[in-house]
PDB file of C-alpha atoms in Angstrom:
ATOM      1  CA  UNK A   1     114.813 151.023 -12.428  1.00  0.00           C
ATOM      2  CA  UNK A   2     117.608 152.411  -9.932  1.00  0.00           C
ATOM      3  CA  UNK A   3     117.809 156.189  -9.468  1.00  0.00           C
ATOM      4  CA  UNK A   4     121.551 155.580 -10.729  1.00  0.00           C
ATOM      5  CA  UNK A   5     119.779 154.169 -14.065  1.00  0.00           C
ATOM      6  CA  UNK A   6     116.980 156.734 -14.432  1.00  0.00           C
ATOM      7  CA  UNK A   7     119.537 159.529 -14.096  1.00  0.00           C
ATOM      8  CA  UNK A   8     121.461 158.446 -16.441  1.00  0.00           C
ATOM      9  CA  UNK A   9     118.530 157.984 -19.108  1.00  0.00           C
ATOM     10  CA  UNK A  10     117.805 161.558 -18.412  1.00  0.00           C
ATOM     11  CA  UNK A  11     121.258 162.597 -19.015  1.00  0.00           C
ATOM     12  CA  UNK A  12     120.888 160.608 -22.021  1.00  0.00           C
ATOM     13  CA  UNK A  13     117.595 162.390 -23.147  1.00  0.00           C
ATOM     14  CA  UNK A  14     119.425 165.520 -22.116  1.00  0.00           C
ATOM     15  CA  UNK A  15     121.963 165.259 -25.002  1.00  0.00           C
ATOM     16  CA  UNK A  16     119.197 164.508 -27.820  1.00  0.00           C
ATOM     17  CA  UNK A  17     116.464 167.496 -27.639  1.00  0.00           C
ATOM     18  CA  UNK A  18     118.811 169.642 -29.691  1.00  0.00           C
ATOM     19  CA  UNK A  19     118.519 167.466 -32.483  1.00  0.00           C
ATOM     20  CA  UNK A  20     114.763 167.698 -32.701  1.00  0.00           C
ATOM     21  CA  UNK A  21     115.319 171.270 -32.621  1.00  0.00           C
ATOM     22  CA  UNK A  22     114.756 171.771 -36.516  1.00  0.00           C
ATOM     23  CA  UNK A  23     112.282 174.438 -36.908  1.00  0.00           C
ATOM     24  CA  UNK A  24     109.440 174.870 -40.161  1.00  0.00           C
ATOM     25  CA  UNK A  25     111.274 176.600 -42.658  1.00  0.00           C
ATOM     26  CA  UNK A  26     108.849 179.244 -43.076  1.00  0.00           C
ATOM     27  CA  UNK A  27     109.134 181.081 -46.520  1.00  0.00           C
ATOM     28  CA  UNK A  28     110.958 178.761 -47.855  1.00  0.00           C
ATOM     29  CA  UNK A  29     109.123 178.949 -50.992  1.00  0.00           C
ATOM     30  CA  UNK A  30     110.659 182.207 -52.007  1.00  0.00           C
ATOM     31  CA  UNK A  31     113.622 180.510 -51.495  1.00  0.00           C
ATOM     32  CA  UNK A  32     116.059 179.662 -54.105  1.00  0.00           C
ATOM     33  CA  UNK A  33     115.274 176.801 -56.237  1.00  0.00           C
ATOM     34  CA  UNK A  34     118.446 174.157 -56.353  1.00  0.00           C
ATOM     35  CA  UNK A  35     116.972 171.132 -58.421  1.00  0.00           C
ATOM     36  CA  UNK A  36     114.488 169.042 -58.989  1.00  0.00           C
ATOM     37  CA  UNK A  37     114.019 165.272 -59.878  1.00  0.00           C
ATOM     38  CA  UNK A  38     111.299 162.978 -59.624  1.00  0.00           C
ATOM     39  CA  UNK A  39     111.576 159.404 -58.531  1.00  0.00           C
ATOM     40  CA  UNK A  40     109.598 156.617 -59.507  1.00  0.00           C
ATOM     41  CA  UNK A  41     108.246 153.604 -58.152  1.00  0.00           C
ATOM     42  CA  UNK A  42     110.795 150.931 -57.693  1.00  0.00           C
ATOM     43  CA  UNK A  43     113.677 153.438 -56.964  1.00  0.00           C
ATOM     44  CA  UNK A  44     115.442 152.629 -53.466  1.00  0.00           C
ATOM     45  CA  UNK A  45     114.073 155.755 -51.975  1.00  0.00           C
ATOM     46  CA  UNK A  46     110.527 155.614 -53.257  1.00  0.00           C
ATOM     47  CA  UNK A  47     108.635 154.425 -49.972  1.00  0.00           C
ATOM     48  CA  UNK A  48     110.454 157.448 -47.883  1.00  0.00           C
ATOM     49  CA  UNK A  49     110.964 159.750 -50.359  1.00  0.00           C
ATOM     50  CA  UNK A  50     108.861 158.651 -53.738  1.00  0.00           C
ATOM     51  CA  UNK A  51     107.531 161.610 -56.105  1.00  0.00           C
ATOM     52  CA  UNK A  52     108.239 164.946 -57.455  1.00  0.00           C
ATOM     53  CA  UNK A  53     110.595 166.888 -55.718  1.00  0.00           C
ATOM     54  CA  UNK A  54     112.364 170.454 -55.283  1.00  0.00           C
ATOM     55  CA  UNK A  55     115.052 171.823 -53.098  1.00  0.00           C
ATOM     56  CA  UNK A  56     115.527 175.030 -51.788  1.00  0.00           C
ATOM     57  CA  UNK A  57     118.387 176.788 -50.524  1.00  0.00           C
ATOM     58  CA  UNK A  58     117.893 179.909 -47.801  1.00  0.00           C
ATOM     59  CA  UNK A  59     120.905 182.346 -48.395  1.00  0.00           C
ATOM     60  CA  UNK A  60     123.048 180.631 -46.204  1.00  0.00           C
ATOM     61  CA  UNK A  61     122.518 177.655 -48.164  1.00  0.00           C
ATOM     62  CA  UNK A  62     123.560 178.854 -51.508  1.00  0.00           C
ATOM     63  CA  UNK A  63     126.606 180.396 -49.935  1.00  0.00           C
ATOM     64  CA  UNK A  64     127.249 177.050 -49.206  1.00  0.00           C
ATOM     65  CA  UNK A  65     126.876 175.056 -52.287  1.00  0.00           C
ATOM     66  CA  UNK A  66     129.017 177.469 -53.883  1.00  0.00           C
ATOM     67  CA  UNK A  67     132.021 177.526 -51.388  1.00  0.00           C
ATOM     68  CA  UNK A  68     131.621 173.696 -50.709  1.00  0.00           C
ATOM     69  CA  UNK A  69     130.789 174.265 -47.290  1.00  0.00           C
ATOM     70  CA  UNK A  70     127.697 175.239 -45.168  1.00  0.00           C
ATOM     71  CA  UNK A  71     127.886 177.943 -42.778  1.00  0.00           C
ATOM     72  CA  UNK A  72     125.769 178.110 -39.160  1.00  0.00           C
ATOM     73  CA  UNK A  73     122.401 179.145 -40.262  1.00  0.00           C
ATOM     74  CA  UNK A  74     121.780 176.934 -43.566  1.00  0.00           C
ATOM     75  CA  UNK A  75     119.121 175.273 -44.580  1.00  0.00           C
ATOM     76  CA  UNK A  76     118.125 173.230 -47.302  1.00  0.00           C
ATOM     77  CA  UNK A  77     113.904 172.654 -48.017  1.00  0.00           C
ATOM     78  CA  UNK A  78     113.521 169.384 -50.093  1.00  0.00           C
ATOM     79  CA  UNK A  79     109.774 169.776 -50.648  1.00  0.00           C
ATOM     80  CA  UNK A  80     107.849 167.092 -51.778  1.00  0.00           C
ATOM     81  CA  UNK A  81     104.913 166.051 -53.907  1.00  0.00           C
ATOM     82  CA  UNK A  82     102.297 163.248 -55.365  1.00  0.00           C
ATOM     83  CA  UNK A  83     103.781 162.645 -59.058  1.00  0.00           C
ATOM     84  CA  UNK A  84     100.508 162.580 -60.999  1.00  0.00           C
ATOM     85  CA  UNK A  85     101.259 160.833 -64.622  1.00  0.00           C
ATOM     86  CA  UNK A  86      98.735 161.448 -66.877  1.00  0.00           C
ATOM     87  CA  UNK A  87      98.679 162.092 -71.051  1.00  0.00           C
ATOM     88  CA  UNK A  88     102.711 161.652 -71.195  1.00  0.00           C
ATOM     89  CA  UNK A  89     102.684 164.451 -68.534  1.00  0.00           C
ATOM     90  CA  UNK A  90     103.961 163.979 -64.550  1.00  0.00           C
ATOM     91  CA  UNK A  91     102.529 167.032 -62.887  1.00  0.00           C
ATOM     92  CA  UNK A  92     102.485 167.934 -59.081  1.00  0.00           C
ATOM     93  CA  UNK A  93      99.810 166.328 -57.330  1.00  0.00           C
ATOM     94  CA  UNK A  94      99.344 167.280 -53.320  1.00  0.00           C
ATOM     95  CA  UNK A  95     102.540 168.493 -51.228  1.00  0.00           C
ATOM     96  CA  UNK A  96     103.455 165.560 -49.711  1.00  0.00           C
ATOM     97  CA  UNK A  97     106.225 166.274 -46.714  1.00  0.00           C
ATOM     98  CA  UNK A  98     108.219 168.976 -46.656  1.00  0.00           C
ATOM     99  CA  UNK A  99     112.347 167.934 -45.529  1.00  0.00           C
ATOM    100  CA  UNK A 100     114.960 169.838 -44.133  1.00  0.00           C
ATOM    101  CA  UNK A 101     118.094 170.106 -43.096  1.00  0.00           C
ATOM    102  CA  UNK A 102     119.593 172.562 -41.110  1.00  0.00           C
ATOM    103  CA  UNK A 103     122.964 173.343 -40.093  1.00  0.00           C
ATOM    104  CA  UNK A 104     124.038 174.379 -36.538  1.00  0.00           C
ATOM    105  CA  UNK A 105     127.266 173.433 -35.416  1.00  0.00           C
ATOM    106  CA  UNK A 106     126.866 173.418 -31.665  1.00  0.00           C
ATOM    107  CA  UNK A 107     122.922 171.881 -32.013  1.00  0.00           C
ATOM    108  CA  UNK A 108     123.970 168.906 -34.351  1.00  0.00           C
ATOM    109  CA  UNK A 109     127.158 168.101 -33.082  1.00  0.00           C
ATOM    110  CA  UNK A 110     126.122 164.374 -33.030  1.00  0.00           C
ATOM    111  CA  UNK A 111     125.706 164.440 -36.364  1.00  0.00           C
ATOM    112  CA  UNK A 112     128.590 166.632 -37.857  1.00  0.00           C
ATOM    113  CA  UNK A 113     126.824 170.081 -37.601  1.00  0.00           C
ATOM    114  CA  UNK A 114     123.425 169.043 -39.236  1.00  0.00           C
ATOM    115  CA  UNK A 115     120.100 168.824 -37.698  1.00  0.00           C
ATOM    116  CA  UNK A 116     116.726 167.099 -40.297  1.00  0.00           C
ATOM    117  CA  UNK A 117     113.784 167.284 -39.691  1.00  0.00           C
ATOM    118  CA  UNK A 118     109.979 165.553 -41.682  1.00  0.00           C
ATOM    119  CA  UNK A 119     107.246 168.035 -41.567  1.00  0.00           C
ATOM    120  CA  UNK A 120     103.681 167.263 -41.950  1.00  0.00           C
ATOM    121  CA  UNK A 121     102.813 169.820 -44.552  1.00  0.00           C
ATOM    122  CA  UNK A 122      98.764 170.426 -43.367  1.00  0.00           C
ATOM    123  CA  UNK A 123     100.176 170.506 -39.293  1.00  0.00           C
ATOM    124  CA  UNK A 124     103.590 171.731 -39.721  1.00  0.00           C
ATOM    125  CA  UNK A 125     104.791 169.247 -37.448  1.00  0.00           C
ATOM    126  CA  UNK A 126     108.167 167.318 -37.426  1.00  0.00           C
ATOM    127  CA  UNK A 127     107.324 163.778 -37.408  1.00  0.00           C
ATOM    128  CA  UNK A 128     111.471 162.330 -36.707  1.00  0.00           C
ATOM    129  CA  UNK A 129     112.638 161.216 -33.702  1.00  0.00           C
ATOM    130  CA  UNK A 130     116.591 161.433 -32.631  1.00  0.00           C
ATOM    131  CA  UNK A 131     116.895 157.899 -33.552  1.00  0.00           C
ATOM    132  CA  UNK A 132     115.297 158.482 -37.331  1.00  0.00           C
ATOM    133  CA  UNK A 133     117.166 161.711 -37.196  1.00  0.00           C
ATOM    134  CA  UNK A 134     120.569 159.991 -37.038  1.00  0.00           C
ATOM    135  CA  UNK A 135     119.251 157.537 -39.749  1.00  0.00           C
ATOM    136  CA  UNK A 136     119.140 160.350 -42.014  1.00  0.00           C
ATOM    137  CA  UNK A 137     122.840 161.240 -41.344  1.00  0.00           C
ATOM    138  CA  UNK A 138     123.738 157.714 -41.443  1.00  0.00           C
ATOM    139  CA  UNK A 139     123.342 158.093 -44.968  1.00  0.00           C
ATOM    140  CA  UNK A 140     124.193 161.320 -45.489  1.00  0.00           C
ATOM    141  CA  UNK A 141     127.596 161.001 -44.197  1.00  0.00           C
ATOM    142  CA  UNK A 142     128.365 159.284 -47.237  1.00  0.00           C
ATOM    143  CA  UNK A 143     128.802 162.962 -48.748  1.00  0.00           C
ATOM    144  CA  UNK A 144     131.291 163.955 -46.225  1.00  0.00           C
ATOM    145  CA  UNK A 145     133.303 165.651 -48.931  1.00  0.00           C
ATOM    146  CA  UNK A 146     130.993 167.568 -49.955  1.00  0.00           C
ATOM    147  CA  UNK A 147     129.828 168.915 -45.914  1.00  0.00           C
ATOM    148  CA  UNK A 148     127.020 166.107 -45.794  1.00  0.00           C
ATOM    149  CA  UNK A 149     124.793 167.473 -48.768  1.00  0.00           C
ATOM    150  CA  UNK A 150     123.844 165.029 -52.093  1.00  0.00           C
ATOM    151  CA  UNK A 151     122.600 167.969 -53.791  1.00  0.00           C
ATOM    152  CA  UNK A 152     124.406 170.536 -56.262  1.00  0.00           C
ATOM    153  CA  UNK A 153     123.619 174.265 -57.732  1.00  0.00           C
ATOM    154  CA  UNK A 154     123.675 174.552 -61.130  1.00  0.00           C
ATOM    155  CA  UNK A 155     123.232 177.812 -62.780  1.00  0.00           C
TER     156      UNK A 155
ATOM    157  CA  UNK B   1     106.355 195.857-106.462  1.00  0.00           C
ATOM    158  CA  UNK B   2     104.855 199.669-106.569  1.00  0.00           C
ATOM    159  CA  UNK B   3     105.829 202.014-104.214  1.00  0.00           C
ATOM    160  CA  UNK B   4     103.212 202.004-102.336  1.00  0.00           C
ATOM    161  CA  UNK B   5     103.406 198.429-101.574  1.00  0.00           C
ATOM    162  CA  UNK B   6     107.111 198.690-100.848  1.00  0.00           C
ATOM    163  CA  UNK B   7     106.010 201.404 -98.108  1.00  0.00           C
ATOM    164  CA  UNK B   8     102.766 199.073 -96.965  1.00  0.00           C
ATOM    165  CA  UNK B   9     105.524 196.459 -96.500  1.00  0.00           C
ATOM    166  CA  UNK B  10     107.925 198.792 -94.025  1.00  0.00           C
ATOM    167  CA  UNK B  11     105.228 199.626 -91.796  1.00  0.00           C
ATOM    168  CA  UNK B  12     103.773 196.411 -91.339  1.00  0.00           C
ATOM    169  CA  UNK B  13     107.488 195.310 -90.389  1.00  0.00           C
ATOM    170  CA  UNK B  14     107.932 198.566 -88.232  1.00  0.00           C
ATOM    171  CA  UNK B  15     104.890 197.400 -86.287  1.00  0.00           C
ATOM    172  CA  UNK B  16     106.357 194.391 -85.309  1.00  0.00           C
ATOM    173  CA  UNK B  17     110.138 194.690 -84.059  1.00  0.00           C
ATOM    174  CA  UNK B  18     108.726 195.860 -80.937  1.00  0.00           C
ATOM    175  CA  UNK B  19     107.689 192.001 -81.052  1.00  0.00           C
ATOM    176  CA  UNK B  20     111.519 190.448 -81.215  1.00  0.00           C
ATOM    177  CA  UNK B  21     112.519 192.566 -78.043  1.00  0.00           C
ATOM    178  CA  UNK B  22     112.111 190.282 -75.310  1.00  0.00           C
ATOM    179  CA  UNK B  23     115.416 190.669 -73.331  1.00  0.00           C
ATOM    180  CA  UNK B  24     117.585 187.670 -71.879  1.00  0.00           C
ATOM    181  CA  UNK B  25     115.914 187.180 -68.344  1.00  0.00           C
ATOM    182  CA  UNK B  26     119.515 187.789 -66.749  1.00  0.00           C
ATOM    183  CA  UNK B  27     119.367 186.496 -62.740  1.00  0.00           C
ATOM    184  CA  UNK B  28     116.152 184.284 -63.258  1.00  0.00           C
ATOM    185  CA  UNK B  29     117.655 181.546 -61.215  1.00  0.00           C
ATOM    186  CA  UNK B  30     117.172 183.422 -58.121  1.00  0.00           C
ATOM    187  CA  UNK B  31     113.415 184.601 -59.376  1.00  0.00           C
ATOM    188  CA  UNK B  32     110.605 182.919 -57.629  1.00  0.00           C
ATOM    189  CA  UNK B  33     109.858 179.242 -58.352  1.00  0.00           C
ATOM    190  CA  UNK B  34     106.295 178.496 -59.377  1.00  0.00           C
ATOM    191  CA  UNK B  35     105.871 175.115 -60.289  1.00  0.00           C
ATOM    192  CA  UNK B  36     107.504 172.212 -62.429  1.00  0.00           C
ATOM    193  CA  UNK B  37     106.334 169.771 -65.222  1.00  0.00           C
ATOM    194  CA  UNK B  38     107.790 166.757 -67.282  1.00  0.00           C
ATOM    195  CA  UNK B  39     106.743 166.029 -70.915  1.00  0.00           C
ATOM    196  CA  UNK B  40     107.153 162.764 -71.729  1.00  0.00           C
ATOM    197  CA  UNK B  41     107.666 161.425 -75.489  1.00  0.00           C
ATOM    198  CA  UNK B  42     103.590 161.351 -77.181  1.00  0.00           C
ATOM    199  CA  UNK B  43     102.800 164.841 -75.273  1.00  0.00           C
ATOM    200  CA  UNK B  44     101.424 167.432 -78.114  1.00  0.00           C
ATOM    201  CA  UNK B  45     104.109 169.250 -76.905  1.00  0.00           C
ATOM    202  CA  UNK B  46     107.243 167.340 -76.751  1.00  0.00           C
ATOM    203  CA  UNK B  47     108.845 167.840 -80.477  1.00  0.00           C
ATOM    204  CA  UNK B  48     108.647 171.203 -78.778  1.00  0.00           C
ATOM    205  CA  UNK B  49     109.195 171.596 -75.286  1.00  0.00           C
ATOM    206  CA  UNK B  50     109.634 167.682 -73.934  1.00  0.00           C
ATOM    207  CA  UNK B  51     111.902 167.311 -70.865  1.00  0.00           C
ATOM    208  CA  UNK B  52     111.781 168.564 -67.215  1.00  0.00           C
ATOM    209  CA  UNK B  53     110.546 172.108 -67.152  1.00  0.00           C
ATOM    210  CA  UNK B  54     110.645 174.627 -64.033  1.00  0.00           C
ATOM    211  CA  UNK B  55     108.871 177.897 -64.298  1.00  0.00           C
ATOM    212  CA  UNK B  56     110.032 181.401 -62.711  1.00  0.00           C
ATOM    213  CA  UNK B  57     108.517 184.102 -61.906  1.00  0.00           C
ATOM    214  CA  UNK B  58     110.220 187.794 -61.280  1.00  0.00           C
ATOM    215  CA  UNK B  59     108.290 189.711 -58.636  1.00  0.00           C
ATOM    216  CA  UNK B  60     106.300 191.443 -60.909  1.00  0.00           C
ATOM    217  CA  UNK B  61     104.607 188.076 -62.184  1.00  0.00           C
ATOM    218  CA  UNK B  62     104.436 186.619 -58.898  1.00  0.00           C
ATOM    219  CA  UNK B  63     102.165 189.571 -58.033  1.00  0.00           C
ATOM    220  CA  UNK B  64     100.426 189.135 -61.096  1.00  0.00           C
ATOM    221  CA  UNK B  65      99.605 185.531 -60.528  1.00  0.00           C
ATOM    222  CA  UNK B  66      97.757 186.365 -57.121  1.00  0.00           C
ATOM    223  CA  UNK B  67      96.119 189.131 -58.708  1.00  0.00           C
ATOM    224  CA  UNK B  68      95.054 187.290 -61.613  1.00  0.00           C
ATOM    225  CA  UNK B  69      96.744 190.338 -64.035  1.00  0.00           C
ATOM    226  CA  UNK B  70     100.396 190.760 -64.862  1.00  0.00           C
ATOM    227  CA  UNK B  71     101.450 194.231 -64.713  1.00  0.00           C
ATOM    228  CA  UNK B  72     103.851 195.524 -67.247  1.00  0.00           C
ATOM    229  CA  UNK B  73     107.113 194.354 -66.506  1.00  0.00           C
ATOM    230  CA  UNK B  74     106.333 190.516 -65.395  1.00  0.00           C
ATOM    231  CA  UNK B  75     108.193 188.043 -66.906  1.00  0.00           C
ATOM    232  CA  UNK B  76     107.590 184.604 -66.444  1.00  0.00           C
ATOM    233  CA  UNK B  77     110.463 181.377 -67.510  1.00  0.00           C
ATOM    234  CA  UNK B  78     110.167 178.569 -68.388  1.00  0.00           C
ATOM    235  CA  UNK B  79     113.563 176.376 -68.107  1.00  0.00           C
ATOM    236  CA  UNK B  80     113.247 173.518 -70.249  1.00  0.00           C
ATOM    237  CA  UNK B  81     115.730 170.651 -69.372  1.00  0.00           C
ATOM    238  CA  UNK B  82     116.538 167.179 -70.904  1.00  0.00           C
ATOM    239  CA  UNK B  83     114.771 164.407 -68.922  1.00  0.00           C
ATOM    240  CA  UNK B  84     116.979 161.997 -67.925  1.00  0.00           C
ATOM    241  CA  UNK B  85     115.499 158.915 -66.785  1.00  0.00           C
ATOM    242  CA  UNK B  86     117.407 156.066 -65.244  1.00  0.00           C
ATOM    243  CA  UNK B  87     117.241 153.733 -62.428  1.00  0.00           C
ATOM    244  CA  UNK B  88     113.862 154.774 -61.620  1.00  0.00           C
ATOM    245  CA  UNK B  89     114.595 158.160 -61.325  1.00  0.00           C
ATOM    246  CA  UNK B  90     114.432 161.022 -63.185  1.00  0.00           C
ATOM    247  CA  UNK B  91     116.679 164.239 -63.320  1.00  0.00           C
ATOM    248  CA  UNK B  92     117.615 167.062 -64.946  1.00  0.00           C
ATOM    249  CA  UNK B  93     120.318 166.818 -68.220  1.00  0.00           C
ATOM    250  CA  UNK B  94     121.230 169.612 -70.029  1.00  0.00           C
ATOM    251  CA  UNK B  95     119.160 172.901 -70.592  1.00  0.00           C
ATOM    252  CA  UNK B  96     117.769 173.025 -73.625  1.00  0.00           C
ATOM    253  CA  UNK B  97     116.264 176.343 -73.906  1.00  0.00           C
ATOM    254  CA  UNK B  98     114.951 179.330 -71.962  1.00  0.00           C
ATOM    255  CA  UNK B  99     111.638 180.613 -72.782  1.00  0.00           C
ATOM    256  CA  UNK B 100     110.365 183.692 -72.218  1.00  0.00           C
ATOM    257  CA  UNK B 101     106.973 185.499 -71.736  1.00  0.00           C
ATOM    258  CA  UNK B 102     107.119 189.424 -70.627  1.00  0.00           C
ATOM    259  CA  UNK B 103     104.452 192.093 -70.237  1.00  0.00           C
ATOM    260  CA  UNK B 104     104.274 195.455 -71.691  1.00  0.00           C
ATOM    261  CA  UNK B 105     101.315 196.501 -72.558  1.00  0.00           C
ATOM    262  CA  UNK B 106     102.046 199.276 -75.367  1.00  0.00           C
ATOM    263  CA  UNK B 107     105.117 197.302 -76.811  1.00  0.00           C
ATOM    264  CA  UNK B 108     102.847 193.731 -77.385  1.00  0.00           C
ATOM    265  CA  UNK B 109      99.619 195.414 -77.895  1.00  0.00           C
ATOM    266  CA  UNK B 110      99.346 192.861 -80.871  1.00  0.00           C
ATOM    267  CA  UNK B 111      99.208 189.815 -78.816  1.00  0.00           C
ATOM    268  CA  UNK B 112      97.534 191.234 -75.698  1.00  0.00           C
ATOM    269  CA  UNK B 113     100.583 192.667 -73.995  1.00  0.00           C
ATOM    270  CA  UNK B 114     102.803 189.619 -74.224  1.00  0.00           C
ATOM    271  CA  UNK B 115     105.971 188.924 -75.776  1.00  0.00           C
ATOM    272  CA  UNK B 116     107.665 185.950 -76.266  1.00  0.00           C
ATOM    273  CA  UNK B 117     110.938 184.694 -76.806  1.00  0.00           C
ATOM    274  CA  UNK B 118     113.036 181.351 -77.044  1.00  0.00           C
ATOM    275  CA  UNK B 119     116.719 181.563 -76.073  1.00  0.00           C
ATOM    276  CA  UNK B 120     118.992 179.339 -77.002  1.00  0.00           C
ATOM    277  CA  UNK B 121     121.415 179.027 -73.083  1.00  0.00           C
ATOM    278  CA  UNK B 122     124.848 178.709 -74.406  1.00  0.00           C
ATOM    279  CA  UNK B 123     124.508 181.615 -76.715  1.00  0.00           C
ATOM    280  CA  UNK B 124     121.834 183.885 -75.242  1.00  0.00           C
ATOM    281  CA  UNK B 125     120.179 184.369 -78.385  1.00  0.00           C
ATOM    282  CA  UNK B 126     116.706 184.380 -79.064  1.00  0.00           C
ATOM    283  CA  UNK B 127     115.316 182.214 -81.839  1.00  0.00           C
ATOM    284  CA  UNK B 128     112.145 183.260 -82.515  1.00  0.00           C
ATOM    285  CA  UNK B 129     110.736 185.598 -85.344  1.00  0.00           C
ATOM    286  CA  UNK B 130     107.219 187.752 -85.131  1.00  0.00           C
ATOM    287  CA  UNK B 131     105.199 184.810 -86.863  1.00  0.00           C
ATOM    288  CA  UNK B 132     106.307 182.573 -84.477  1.00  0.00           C
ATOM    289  CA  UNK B 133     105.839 184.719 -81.165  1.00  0.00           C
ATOM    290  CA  UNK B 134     102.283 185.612 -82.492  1.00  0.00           C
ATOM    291  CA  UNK B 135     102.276 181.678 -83.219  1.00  0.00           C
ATOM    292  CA  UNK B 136     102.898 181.340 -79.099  1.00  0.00           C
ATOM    293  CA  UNK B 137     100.061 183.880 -78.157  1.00  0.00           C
ATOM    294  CA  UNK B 138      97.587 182.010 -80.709  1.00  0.00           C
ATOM    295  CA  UNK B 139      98.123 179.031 -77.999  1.00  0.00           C
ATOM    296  CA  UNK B 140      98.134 181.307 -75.206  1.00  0.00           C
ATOM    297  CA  UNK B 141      94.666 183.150 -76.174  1.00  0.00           C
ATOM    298  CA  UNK B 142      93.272 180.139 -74.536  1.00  0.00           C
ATOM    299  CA  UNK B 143      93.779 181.617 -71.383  1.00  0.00           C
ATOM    300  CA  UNK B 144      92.562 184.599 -71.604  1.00  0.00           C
ATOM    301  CA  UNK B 145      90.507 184.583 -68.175  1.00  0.00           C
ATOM    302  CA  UNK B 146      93.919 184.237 -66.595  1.00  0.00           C
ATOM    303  CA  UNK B 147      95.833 187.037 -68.495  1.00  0.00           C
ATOM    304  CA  UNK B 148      96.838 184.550 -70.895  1.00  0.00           C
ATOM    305  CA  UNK B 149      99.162 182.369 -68.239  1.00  0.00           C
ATOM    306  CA  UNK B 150      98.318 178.906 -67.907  1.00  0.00           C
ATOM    307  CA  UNK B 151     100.751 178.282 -64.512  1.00  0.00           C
ATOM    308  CA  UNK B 152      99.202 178.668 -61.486  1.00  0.00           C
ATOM    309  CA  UNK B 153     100.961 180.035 -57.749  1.00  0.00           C
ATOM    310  CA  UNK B 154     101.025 177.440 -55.502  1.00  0.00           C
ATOM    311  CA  UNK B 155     102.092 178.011 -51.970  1.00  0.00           C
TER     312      UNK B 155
END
């Protein structure tokens, strides 16, 4: 590799830490509570995403789903579980990832303001890299009406 | 009917309004989240509570639930939603009721401190009458090692 090449892989590496910059949403569980919804094998989603699950909205958050658009500062928790069926009853079995995103303008630029992030819920660790990072967006830039975010309140 | 009777009759019922006044738990969506539960069709419980259920605790009751005893004043929902299941997934359809369980120890003294209501969420109105909230705690007595909650705090 030329010097010309390796500097320009470390500019390249220089524009991506931000995005990995998603920190644990600590407290989140005193949080709001958005929704919930559980999805079950066979649904598109279920390898990444399959389960029980609740979102959370910090204050900044619910601002947000009420005026359409997210401010600086919010973040949404999507918090996720084992579905355990059992008796005609789907109860929460062990956490299994907590999901967020977060919304900095200046840190997400790449990806219209919003920053996400996979944690390991027994480490705490994120477990995306930019590239899986911008496959989130990918899809959530389907919402772009609604600032990037599937999810409603509902009183 | 004598008299007497007559008067027998009006104090029983004056021992038991105390029962009917659980109030609307007004701001409840921004209580506490403890946990969540679908009950599907064949559950003992689904003529009367089936659907997608989230329970929410006021600060009171989530002190309670990591003390193991509910001080007067804890109320604890449960916000019972239609379970709408399609495409492999399952969300939330219209509320179907609000239930209620609140703490005061001199006003419920009959069932243990507990009251318990049923309101109906477009009108605010609770449904049930004093054979039917003792009808609750007769279900609830089960839990008596737990202060007669069967929900749990999870972190």
């Amino acid at each position: 590799m030329t010097r010309s090449l390796i500097f320009a892989s470390l500019l390249a590496a220089a524009s991506l830490p931000a995005l990995a910059d998603v920190g644990y949403p600590t407290g989140f569980r005193h949080w709001d509570h958005v929704k919930s919804m559980l999805l079950n094998k066979g649904h598109p989603l279920y390898d990444a995403v399959g389960g029980l699950h609740h979102l959370y909205a910090n204050p900044k958050a619910l601002a947000g789903y009420k005026a359409g658009r997210f401010a600086d500062g919010a973040v949404i928790v999507f918090d996720l579980f084992e579905a355990v069926d059992k008796d005609n009853a789907v109860s929460e079995g062990a956490r299994k990832a907590v999901l967020v995103m977060a919304k900095d303008s200046r840190k997400f630029r790449a990806t219209d303001g919003w920053g996400y992030q996979v944690f390991d819920p027994k480490t705490g660790k994120g477990s995306l890299d930019a590239k899986a990072q911008a496959d989130c967006h990918a899809c959530h830039r389907a919402q772009k009406d609604k600032d990037f975010v599937f999810s409603a309140w509902r009183e």
